[in-house]
PDB file of C-alpha atoms and ligand atoms in Angstrom:
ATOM      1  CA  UNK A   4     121.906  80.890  93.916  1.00 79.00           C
ATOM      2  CA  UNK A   5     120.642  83.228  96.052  1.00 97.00           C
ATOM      3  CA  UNK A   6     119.363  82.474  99.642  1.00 97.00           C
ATOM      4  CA  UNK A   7     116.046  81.088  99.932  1.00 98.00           C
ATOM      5  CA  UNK A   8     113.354  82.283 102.212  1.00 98.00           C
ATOM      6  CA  UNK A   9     110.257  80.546 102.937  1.00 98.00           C
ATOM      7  CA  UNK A  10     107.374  81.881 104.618  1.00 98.00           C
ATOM      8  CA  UNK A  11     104.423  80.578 106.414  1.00 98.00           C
ATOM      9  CA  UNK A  12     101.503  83.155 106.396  1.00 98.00           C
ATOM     10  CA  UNK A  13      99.062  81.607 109.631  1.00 98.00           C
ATOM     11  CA  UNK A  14      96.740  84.205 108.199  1.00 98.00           C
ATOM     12  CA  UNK A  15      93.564  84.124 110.680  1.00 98.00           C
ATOM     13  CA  UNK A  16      94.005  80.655 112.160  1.00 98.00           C
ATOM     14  CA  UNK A  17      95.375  79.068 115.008  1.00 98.00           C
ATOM     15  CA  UNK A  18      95.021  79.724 119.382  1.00 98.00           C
ATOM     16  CA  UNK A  19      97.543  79.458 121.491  1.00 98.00           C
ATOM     17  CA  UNK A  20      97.566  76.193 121.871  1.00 98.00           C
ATOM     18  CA  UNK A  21      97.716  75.441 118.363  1.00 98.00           C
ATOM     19  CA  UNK A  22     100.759  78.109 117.993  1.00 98.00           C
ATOM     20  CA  UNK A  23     102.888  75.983 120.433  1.00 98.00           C
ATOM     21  CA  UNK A  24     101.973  72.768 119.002  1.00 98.00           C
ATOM     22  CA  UNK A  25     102.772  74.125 115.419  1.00 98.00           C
ATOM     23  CA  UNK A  26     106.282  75.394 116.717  1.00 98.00           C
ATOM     24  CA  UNK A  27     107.360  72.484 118.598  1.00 98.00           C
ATOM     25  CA  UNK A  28     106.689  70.873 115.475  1.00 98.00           C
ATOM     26  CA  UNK A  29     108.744  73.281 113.360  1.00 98.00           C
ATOM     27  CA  UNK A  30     111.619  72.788 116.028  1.00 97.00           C
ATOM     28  CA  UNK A  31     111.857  69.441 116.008  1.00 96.00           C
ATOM     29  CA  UNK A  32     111.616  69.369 112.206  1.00 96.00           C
ATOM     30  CA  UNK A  33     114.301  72.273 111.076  1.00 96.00           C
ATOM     31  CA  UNK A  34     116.043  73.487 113.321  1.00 86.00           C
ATOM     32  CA  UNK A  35     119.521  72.033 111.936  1.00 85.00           C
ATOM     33  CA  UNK A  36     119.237  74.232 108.819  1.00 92.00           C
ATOM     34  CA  UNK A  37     121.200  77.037 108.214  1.00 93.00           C
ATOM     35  CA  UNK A  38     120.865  77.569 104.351  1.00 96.00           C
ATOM     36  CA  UNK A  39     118.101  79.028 103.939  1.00 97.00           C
ATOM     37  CA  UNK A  40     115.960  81.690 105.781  1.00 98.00           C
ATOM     38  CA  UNK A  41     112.807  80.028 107.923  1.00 98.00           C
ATOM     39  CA  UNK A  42     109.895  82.633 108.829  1.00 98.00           C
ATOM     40  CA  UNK A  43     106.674  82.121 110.725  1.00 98.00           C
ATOM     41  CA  UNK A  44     104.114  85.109 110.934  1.00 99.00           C
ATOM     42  CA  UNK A  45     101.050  84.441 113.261  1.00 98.00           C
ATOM     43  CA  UNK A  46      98.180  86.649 114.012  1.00 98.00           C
ATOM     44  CA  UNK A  47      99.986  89.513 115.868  1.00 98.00           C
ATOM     45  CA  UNK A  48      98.622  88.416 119.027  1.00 98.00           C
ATOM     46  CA  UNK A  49      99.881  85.506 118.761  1.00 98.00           C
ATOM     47  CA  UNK A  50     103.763  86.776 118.483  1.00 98.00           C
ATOM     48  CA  UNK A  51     105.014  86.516 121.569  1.00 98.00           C
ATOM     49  CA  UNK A  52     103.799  82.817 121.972  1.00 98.00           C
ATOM     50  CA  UNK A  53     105.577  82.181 118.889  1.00 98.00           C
ATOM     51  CA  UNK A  54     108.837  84.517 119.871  1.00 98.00           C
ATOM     52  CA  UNK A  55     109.200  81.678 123.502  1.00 98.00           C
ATOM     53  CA  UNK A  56     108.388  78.343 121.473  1.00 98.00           C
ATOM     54  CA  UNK A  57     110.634  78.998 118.632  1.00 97.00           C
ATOM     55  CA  UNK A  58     113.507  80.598 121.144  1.00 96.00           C
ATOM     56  CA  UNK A  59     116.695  79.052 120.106  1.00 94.00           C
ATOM     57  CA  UNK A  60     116.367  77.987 116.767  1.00 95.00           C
ATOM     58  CA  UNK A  61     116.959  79.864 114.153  1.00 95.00           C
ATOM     59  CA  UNK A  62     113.315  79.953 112.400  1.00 97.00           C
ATOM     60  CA  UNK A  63     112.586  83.587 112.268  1.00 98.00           C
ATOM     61  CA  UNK A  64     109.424  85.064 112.695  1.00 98.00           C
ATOM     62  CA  UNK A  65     107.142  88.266 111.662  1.00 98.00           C
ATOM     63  CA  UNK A  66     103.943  90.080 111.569  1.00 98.00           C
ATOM     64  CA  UNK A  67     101.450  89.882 108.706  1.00 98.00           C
ATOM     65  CA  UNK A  68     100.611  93.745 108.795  1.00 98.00           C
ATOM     66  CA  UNK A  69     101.112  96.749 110.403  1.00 98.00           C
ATOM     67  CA  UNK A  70     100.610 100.474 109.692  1.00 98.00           C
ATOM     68  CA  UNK A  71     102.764 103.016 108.830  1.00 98.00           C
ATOM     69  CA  UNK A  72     102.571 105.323 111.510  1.00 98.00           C
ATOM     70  CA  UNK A  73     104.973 105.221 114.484  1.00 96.00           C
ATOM     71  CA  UNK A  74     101.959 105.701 117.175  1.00 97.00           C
ATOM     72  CA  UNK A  75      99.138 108.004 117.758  1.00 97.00           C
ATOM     73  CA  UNK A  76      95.065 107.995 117.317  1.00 98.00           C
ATOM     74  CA  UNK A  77      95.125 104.813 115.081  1.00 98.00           C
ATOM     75  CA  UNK A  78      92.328 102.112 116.680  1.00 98.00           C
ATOM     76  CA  UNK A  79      93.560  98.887 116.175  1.00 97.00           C
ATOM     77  CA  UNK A  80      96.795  99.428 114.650  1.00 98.00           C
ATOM     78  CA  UNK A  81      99.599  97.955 114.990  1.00 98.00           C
ATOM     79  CA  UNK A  82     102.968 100.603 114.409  1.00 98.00           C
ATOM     80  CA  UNK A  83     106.611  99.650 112.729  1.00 98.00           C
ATOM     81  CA  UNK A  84     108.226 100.118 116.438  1.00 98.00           C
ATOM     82  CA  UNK A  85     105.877  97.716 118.255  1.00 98.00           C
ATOM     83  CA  UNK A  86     106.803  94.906 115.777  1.00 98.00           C
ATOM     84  CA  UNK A  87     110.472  95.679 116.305  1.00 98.00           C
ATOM     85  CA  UNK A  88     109.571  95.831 120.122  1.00 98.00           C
ATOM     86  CA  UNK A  89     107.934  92.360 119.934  1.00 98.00           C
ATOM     87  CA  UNK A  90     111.366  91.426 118.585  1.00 98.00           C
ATOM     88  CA  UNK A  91     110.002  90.518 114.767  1.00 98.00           C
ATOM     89  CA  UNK A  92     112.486  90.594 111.816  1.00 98.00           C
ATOM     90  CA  UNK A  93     109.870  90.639 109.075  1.00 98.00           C
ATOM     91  CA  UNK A  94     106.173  91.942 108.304  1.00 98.00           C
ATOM     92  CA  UNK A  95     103.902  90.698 105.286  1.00 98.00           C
ATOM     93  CA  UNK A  96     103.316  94.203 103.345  1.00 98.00           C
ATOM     94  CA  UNK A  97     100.275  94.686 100.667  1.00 98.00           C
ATOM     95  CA  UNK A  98      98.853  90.537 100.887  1.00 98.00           C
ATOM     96  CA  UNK A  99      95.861  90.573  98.354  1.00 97.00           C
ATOM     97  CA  UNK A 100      93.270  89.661 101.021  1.00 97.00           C
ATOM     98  CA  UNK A 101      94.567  93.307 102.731  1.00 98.00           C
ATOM     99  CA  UNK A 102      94.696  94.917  99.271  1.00 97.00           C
ATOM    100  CA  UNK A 103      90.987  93.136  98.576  1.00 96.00           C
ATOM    101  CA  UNK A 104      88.775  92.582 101.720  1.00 97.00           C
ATOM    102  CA  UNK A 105      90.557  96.086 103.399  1.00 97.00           C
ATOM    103  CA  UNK A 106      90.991  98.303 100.612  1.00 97.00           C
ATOM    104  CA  UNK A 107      94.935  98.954 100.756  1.00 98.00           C
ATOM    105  CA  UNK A 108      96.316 100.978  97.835  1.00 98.00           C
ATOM    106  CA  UNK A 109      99.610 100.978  96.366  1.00 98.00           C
ATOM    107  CA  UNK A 110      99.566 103.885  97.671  1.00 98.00           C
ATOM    108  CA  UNK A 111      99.581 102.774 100.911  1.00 98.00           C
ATOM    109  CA  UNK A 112     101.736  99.677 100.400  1.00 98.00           C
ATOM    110  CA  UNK A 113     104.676 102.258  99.454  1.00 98.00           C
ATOM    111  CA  UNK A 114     104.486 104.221 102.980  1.00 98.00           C
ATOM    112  CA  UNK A 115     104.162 100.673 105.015  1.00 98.00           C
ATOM    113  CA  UNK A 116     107.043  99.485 102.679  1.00 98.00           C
ATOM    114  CA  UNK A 117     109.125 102.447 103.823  1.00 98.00           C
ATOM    115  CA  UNK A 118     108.072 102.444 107.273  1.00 98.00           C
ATOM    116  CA  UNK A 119     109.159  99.253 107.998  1.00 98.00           C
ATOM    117  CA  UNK A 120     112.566  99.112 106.296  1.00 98.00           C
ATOM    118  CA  UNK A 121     113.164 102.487 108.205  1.00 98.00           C
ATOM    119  CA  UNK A 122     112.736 100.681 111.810  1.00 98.00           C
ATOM    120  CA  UNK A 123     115.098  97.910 110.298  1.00 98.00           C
ATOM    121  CA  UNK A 124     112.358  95.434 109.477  1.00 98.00           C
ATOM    122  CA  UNK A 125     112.322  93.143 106.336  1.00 98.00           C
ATOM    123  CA  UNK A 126     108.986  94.041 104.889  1.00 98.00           C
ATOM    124  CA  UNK A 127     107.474  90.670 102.301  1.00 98.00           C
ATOM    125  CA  UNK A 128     105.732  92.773  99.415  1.00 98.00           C
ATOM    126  CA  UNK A 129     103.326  91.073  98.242  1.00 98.00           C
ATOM    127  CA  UNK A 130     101.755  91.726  94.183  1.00 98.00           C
ATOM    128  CA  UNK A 131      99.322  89.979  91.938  1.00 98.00           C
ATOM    129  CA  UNK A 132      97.054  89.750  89.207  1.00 97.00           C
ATOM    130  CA  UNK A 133      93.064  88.683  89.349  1.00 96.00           C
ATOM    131  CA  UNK A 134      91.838  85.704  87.071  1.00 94.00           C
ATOM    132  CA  UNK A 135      90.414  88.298  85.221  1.00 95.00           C
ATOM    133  CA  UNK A 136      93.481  90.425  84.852  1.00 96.00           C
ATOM    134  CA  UNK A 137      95.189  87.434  83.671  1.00 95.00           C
ATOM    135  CA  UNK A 138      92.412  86.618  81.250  1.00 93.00           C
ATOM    136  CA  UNK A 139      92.800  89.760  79.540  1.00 97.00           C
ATOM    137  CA  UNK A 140      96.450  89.168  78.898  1.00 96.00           C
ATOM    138  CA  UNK A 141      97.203  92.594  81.392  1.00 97.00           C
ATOM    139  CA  UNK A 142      99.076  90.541  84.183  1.00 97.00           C
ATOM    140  CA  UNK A 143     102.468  91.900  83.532  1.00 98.00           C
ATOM    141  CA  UNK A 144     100.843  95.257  83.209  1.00 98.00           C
ATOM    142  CA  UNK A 145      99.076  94.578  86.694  1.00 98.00           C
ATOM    143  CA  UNK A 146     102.469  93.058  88.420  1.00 98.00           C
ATOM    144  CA  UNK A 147     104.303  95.595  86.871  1.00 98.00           C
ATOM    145  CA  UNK A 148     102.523  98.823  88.265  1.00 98.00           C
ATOM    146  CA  UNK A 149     102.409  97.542  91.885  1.00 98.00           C
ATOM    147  CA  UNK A 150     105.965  96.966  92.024  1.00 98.00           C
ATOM    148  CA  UNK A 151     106.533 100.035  90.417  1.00 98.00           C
ATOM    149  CA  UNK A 152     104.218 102.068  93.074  1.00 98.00           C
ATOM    150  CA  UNK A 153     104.994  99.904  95.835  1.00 98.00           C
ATOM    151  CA  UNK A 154     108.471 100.656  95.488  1.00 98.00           C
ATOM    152  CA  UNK A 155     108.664 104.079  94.590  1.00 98.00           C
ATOM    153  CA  UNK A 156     111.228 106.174  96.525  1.00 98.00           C
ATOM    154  CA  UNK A 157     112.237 102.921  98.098  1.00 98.00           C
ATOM    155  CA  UNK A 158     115.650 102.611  99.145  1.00 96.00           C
ATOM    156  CA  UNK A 159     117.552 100.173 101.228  1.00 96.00           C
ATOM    157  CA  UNK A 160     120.961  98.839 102.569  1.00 92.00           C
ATOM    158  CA  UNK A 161     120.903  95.635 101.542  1.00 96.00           C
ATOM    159  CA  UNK A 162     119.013  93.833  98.599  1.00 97.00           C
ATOM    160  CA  UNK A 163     118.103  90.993 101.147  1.00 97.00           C
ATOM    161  CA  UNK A 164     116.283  92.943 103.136  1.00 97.00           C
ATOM    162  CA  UNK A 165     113.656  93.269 101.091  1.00 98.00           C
ATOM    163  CA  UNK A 166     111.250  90.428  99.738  1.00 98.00           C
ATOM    164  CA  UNK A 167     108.787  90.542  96.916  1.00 98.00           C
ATOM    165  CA  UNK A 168     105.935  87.882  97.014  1.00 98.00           C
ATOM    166  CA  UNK A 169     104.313  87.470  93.905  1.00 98.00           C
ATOM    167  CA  UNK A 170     100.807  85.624  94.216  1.00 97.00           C
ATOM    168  CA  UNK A 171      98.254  85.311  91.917  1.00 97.00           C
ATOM    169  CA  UNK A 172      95.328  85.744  93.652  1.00 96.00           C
ATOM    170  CA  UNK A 173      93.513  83.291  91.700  1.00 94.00           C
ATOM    171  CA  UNK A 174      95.895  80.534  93.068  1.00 92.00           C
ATOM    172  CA  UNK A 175      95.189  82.055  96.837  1.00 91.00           C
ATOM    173  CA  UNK A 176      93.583  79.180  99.035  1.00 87.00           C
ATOM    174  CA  UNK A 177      92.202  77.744  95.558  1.00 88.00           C
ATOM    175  CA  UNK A 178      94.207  74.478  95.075  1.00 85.00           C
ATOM    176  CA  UNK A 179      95.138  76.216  91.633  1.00 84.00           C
ATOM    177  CA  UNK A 180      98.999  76.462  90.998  1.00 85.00           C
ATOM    178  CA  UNK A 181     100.853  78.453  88.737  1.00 88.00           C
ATOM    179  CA  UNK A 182     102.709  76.099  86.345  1.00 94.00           C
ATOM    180  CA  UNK A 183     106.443  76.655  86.956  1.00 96.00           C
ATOM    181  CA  UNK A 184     106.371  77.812  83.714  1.00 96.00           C
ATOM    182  CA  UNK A 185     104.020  80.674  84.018  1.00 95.00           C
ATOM    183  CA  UNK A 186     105.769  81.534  87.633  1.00 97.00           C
ATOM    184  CA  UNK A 187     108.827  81.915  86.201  1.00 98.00           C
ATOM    185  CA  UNK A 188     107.647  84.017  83.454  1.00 98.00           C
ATOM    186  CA  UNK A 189     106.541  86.346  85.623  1.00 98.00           C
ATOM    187  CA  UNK A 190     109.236  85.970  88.258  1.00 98.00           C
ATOM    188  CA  UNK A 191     111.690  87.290  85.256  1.00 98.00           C
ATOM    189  CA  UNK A 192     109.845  90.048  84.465  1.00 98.00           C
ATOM    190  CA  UNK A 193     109.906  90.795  88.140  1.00 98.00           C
ATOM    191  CA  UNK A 194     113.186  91.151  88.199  1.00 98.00           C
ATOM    192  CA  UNK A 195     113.370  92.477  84.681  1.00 98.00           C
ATOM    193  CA  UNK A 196     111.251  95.899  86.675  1.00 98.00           C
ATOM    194  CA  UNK A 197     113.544  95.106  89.622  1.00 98.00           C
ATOM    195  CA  UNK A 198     116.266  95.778  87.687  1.00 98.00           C
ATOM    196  CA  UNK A 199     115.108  99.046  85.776  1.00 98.00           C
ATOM    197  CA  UNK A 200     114.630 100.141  89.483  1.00 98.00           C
ATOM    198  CA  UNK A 201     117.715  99.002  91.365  1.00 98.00           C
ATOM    199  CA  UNK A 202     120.213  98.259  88.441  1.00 98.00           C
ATOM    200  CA  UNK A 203     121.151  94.581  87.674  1.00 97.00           C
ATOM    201  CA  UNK A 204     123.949  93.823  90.147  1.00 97.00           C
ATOM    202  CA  UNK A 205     120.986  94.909  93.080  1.00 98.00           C
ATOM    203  CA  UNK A 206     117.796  93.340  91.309  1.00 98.00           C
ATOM    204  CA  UNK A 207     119.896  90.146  90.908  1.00 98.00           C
ATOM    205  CA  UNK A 208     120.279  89.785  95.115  1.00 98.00           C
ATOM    206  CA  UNK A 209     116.682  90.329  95.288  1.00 98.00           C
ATOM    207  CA  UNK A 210     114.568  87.416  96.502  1.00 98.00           C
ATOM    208  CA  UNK A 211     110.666  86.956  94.939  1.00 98.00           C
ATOM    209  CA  UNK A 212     108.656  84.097  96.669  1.00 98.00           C
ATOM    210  CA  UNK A 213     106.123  82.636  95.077  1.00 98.00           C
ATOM    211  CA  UNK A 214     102.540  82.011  96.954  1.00 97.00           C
ATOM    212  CA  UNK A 215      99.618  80.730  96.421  1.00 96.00           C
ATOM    213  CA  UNK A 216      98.463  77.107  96.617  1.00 94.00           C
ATOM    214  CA  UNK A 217     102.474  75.823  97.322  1.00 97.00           C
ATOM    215  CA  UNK A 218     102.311  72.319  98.707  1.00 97.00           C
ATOM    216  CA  UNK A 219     105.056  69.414  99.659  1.00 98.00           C
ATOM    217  CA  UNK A 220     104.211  68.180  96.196  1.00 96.00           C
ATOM    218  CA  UNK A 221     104.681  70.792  94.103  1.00 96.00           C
ATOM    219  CA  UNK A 222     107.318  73.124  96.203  1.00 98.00           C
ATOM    220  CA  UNK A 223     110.319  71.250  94.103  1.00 98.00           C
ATOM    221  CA  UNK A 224     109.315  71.976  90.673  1.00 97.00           C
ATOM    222  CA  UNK A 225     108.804  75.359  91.879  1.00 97.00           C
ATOM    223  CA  UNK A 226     112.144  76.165  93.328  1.00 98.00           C
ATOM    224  CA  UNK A 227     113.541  74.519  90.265  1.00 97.00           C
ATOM    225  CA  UNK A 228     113.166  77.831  88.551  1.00 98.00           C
ATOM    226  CA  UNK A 229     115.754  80.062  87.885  1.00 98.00           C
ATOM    227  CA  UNK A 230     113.836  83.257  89.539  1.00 98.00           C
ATOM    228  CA  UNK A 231     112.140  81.439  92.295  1.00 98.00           C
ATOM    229  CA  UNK A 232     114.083  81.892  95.411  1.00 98.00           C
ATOM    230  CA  UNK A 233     111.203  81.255  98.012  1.00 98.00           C
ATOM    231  CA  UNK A 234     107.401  80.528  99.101  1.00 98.00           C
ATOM    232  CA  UNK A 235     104.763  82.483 100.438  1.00 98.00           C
ATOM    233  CA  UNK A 236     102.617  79.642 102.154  1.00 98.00           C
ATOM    234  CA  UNK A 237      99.105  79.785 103.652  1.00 98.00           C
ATOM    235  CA  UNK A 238      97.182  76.877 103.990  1.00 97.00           C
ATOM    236  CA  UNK A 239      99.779  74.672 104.038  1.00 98.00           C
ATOM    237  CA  UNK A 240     102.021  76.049 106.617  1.00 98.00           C
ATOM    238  CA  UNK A 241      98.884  75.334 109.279  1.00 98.00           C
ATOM    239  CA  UNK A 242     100.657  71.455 109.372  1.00 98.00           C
ATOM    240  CA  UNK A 243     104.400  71.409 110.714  1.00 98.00           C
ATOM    241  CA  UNK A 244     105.146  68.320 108.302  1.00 98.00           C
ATOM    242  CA  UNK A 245     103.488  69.953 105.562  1.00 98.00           C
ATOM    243  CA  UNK A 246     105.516  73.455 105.950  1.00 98.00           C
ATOM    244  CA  UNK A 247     108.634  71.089 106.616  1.00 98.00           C
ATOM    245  CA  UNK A 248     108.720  69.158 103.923  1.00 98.00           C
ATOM    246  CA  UNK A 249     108.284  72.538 101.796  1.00 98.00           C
ATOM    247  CA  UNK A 250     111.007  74.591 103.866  1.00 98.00           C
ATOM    248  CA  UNK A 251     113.129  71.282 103.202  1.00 97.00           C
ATOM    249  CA  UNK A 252     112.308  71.696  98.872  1.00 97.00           C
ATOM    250  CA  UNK A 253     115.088  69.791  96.776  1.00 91.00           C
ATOM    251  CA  UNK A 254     115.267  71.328  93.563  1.00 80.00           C
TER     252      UNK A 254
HETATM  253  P1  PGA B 329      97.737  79.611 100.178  1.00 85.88           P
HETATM  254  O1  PGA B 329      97.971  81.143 100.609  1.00 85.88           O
HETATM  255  O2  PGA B 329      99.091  78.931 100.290  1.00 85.88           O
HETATM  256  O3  PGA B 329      96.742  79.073 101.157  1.00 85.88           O
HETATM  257  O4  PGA B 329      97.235  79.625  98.779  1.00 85.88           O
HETATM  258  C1  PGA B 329      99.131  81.832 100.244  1.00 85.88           C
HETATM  259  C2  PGA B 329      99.060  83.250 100.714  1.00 85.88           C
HETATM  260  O5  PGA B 329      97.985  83.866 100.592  1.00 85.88           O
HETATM  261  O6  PGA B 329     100.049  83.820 101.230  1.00 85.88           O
END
């Protein structure tokens, strides 16, 4: 099996003071676990608060965007070296509400992917299909392209170092799960594109949360897939019981 890695995406919530909170109760809750891989990624401002509370454990943590540049003229940007600077191992790439609401291509997913596994980072690409798409029967041909794009000319050392999040974006924030069924079906023909890419021995390291709508109750049937080595989770990773009980999945 490979080594699971589950994610909490804050997205736009939390202060300070709820950052803290949160972490202590992430601290108190895993911090004896060693098999799997733990991330947290805040707002970027809130990094370093998260960085001190979560300092000797081994929950990692990460940024939920950045751009592709190193530095320079870029307002409100955020570059590949300052996330490595703020000590962060990982950085969300391509989430649908960035792809959606800010109008990131594939395009540009592909030069943020690169940037950040240049500075050493361990960028979390994230794909997926509409409703609509999925409607009209074109989700594979949807899922498909934006790995293909996102990863083209990608390279890397080690097949762990590089996450793909699939999340349908009609199961974003909506209650609405996948059924393991249809997850795996797409998590396999993930890897199936993963594997025209990489070759098999590489695409078969490679680790492909799931996200959207995971919760304690239905985290175990999802790891319980053959292709599901992880969770993307927004909403509930705001709780630290909730995001425990998830990080702590027995499948
Ligand atoms: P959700 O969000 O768990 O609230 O559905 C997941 C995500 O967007 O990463």
């Amino acid at each position: 099996m490979r080594r699971p890695i589950l994610a909490a995406n804050w997205k736009m919530n939390n202060l300070t003071a709820d950052a803290k909170k949160l972490c202590a109760g992430l601290k108190e809750e895993l911090s004896g676990l060693r098999d799997r891989d733990i991330v947290v990624c805040p707002p970027s401002i809130l990094i370093s608060t998260v960085k001190d509370a979560l300092a000797g454990t081994l929950i990692g943590f990460g940024a939920q965007n950045m751009y592709y540049k190193q530095s320079g003229a870029f307002t409100g940007e955020l570059s590949p070296d300052m996330l490595v600077d703020a000590q962060c191992r990982y950085v969300i790439i391509g989430h649908s509400e960035r792809r959606q609401l800010f109008a990131e291509t594939d395009a540009l997913v592909n030069l943020k992917v690169k940037a950040a596994l240049e500075v050493g980072l361990t960028p979390i690409m994230c794909v997926g299909e509409t409703k609509d798409e999925r409607k009209a029967g074109k989700e594979k041909d949807i899922v498909g392209g934006q790995i293909r794009a996102g990863l083209k000319d990608v390279k890397f050392e080690s097949p762990l170092g590089l996450v793909i999040a699939y999340e349908p974006i009609w199961a974003i924030g909506t209650g609405e799960t996948a059924t393991p069924q249809d997850a795996q079906d797409m998590h396999a023909y993930i890897r199936s594109v993963l594997t025209e890419i990489y070759g098999e021995e590489t695409a078969g390291l490679m680790r492909i949360q799931y996200g959207g709508s995971v919760k304690p109750d239905n985290i175990d049937e999802l790891m319980a897939c053959e292709d599901i080595d992880g969770a993307l989770v927004g909403g509930a990773s705001l709780e630290a019981k909730s995001f425990a009980r998830i990080v702590r999945f027995s499948a």
